Short mmCIF file of C-alpha atoms in Angstrom, two decimals:
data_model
loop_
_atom_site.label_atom_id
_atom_site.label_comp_id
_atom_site.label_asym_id
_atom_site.label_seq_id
_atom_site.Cartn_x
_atom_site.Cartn_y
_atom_site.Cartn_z
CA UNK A 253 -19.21 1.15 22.20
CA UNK A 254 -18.25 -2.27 21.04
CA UNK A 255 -14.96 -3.03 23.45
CA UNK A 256 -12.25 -6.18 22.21
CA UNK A 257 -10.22 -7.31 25.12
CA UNK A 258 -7.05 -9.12 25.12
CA UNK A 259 -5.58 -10.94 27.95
CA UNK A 260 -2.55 -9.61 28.23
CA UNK A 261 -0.41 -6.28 26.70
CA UNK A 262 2.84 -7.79 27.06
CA UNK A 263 3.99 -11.96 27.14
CA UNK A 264 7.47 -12.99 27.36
CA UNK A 265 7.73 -16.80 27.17
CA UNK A 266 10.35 -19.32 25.97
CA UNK A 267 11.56 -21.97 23.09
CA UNK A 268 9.10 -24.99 23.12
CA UNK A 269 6.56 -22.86 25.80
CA UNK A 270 2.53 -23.54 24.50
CA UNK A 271 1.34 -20.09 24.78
CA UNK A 272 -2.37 -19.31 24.91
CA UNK A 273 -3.59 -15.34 23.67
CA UNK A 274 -7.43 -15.06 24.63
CA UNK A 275 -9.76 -12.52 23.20
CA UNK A 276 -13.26 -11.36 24.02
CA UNK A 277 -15.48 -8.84 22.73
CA UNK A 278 -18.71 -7.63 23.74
CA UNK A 279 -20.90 -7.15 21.53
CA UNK A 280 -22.36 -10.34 19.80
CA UNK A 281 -20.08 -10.46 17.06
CA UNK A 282 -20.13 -13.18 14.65
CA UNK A 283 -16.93 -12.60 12.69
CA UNK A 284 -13.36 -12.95 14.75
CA UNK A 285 -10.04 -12.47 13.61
CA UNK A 286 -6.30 -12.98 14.78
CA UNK A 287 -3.54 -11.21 12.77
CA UNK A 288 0.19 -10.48 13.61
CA UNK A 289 2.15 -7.17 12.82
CA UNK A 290 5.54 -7.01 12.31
CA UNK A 291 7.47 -3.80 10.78
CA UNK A 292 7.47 -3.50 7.63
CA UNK A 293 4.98 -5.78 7.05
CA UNK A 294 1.38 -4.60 8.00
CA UNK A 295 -1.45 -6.64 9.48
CA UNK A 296 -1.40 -10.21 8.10
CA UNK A 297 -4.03 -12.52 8.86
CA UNK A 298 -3.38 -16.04 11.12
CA UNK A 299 -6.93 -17.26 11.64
CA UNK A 300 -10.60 -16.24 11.28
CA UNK A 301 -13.92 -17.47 12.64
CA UNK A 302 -16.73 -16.68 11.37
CA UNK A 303 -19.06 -18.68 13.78
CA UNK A 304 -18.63 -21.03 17.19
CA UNK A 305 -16.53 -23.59 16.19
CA UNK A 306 -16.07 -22.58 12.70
CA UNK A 307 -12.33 -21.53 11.64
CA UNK A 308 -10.56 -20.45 8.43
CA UNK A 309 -7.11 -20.23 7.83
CA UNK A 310 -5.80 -16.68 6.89
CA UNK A 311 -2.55 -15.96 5.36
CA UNK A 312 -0.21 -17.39 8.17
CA UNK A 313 -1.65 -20.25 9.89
CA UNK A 314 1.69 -22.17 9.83
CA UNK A 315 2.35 -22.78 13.89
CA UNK A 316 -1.04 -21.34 14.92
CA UNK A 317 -4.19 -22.92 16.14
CA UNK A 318 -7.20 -21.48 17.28
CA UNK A 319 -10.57 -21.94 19.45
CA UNK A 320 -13.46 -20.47 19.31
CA UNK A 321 -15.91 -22.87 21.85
CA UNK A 322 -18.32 -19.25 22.71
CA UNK A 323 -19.32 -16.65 20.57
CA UNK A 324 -17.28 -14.02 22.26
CA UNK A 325 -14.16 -15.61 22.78
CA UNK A 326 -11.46 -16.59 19.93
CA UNK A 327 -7.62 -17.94 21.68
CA UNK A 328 -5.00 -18.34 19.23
CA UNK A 329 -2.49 -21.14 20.30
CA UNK A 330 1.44 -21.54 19.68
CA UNK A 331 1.57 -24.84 20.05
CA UNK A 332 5.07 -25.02 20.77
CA UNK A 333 6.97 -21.44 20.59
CA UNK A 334 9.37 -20.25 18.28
CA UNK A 335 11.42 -17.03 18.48
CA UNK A 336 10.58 -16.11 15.02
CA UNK A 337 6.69 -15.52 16.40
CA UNK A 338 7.63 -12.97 18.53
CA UNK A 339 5.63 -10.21 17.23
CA UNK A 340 2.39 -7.83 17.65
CA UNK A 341 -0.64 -9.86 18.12
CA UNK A 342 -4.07 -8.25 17.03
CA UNK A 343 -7.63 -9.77 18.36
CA UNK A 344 -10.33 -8.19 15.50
CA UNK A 345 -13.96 -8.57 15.60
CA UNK A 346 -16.92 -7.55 13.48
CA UNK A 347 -20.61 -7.88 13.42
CA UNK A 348 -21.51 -10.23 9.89
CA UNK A 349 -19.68 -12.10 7.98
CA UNK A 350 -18.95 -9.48 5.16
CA UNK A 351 -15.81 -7.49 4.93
CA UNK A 352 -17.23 -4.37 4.27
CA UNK A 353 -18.24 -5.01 8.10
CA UNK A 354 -15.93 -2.77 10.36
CA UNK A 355 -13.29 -4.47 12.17
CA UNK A 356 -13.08 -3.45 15.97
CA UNK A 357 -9.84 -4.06 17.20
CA UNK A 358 -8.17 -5.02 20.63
CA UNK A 359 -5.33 -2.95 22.18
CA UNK A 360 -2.89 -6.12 20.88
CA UNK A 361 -0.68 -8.49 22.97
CA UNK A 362 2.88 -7.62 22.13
CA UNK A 363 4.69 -11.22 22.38
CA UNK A 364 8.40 -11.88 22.99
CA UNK A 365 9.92 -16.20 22.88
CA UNK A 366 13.34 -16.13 23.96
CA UNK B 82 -3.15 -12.74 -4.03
CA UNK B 83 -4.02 -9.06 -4.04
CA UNK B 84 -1.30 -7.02 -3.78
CA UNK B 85 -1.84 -3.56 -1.53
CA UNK B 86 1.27 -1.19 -1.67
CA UNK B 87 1.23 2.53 0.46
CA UNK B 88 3.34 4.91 0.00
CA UNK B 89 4.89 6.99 1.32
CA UNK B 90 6.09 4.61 4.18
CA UNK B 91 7.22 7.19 6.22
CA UNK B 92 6.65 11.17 6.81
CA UNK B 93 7.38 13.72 8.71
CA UNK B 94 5.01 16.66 9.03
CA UNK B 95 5.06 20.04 10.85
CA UNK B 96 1.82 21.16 12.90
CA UNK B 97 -0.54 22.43 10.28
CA UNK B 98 1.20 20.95 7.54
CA UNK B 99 -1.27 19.36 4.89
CA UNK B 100 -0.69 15.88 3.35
CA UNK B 101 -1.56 13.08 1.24
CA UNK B 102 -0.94 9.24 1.18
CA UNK B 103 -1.77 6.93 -1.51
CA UNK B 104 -2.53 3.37 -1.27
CA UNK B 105 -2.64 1.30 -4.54
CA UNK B 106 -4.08 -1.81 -5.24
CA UNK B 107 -3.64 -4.69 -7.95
CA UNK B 108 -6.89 -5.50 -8.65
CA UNK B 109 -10.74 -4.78 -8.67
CA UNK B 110 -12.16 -4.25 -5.26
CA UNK B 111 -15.75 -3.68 -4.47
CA UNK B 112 -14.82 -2.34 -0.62
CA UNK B 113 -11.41 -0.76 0.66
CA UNK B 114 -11.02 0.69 4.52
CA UNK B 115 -8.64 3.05 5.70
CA UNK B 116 -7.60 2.45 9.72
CA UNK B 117 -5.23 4.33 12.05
CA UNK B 118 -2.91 2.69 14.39
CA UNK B 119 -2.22 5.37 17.19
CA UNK B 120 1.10 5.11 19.36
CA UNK B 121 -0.10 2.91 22.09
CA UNK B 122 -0.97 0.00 19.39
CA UNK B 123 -5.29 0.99 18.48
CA UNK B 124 -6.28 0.27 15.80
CA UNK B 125 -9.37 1.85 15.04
CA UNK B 126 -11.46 2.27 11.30
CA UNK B 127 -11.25 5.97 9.69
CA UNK B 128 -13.74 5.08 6.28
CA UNK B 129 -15.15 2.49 4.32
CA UNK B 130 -14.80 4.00 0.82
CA UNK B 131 -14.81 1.72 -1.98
CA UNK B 132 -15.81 4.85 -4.32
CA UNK B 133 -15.95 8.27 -4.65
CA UNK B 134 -14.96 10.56 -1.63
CA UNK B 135 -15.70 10.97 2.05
CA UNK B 136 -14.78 13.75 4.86
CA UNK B 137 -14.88 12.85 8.66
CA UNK B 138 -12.94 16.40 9.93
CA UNK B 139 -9.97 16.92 9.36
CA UNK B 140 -9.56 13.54 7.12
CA UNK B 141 -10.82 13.01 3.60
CA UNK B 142 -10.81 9.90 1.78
CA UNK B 143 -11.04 9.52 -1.88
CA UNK B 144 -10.83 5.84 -4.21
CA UNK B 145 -10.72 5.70 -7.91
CA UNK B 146 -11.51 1.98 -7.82
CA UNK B 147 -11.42 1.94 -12.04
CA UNK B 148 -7.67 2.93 -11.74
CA UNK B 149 -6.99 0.88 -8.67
CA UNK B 150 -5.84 3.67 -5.88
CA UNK B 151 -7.10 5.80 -2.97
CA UNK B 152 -5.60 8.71 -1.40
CA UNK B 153 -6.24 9.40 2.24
CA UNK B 154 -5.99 13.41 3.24
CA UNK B 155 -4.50 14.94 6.38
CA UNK B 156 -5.45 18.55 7.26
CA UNK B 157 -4.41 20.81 9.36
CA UNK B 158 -2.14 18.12 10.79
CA UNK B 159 -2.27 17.54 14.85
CA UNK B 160 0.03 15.84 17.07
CA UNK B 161 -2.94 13.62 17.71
CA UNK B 162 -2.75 12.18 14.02
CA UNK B 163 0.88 10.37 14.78
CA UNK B 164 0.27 6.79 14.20
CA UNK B 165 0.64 4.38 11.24
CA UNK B 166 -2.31 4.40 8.80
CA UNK B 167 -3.45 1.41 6.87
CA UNK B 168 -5.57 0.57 3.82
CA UNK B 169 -6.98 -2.94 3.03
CA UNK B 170 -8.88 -4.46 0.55
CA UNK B 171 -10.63 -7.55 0.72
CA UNK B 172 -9.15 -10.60 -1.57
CA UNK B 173 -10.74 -13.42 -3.53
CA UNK B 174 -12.28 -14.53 -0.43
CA UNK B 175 -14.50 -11.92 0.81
CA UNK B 176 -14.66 -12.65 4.34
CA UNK B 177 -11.57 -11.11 4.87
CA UNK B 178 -9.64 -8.05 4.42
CA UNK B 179 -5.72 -7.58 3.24
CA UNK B 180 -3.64 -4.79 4.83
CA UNK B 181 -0.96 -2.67 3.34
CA UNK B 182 2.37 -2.04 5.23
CA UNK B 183 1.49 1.33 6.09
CA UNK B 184 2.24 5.09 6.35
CA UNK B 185 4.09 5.93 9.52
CA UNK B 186 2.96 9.41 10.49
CA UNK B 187 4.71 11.45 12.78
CA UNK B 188 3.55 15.44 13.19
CA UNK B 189 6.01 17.67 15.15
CA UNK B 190 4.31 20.26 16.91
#
């Protein structure tokens, strides 16, 4: 079974804090995906990778930035912390390039900034 | 953008109860996924459908992609199927996929 990993369920950091959310999967994945949830809302798309060191922005890149230096690890990066990203943070992976690929997805990091 | 609108957003079923939700989508799509989001936060895929109908169980998926909608069936409803259920569609750029808001599902046993 193809596992996603996150590095942590729950974050609670503050105003101005860089916070780092690492994701790993397991089974050679090329494609790699970071969206938030919020109610209301659905799943809406920060970044995407698509190869080592490759990078697209999704829908909300705005205060994001990503890495992606080894095949089976994507971190998204708040650069400086706002309260408005407090939200449900989703790590996605799938095995091409294609979306008719499924998406595997972590159990999500669920992110409070006081 | 593509637009991707579900309805209902919420609903309340008994044990056994039967239902539908519909997800509807602005323009041509050559792939559309239904997932389930369970209590604890997993996500996990139910179908790829982008035509025509499918049955895992319980669960039966059906998309009319010439008039832009696809209905997702609950049988037999469990207390297992709580959760919020998506559909997405991929966009312009095919790389990626764009999520609805959701059904929230909650089954009362």
């Amino acid at each position: 079974d193809v596992k996603v990993t996150q590095s942590s369920r729950y974050l609670v950091k503050r105003t101005g804090e860089k916070v780092f959310l690492e994701c790993v999967q397991d089974m050679d994945h090329e494609n790699m995906f970071w969206y938030r949830q919020d109610p209301g809302l659905g799943l809406r798309l920060i970044y995407f990778s698509y190869d080592v060191k490759m990078k697209e922005k999704g829908d909300i890149p705005e205060g994001y930035s990503v890495s992606r230096e080894k095949k089976e690890r994507f971190s998204l990066i708040l650069e400086s912390a706002s309260t408005n990203q407090t939200s449900m943070y989703l790590c996605a992976s799938s095995m091409t390039a294609v979306a008719r690929d499924t998406q595997y997805f972590g159990p999500g990091t669920r992110l409070t900034v006081l | 953008g593509i637009q991707v609108e579900q309805s209902p957003p919420d609903l309340i079923l008994q044990e056994g109860a039967n239902s539908t939700l519909r997800c509807n989508f602005s323009d041509s799509v050559n792939n559309l996924q239904w997932f389930h989001q369970n209590p604890w936060g997993q996500l996990i895929n139910l179908f790829y459908i982008p035509s025509g109908t499918k049955q895992n169980g319980r669960l039966s998926a059906t998309t009319v992609a010439t008039e832009r909608y696809s209905l997702l069936y609950i049988s037999s409803s469990q207390t297992t199927d709580s959760g919020v259920y998506f559909c997405a569609v991929p966009p312009t750029e095919q790389r990626k996929l764009s999520f609805g808001a959701g059904t929230t599902v909650t089954v009362r046993a």
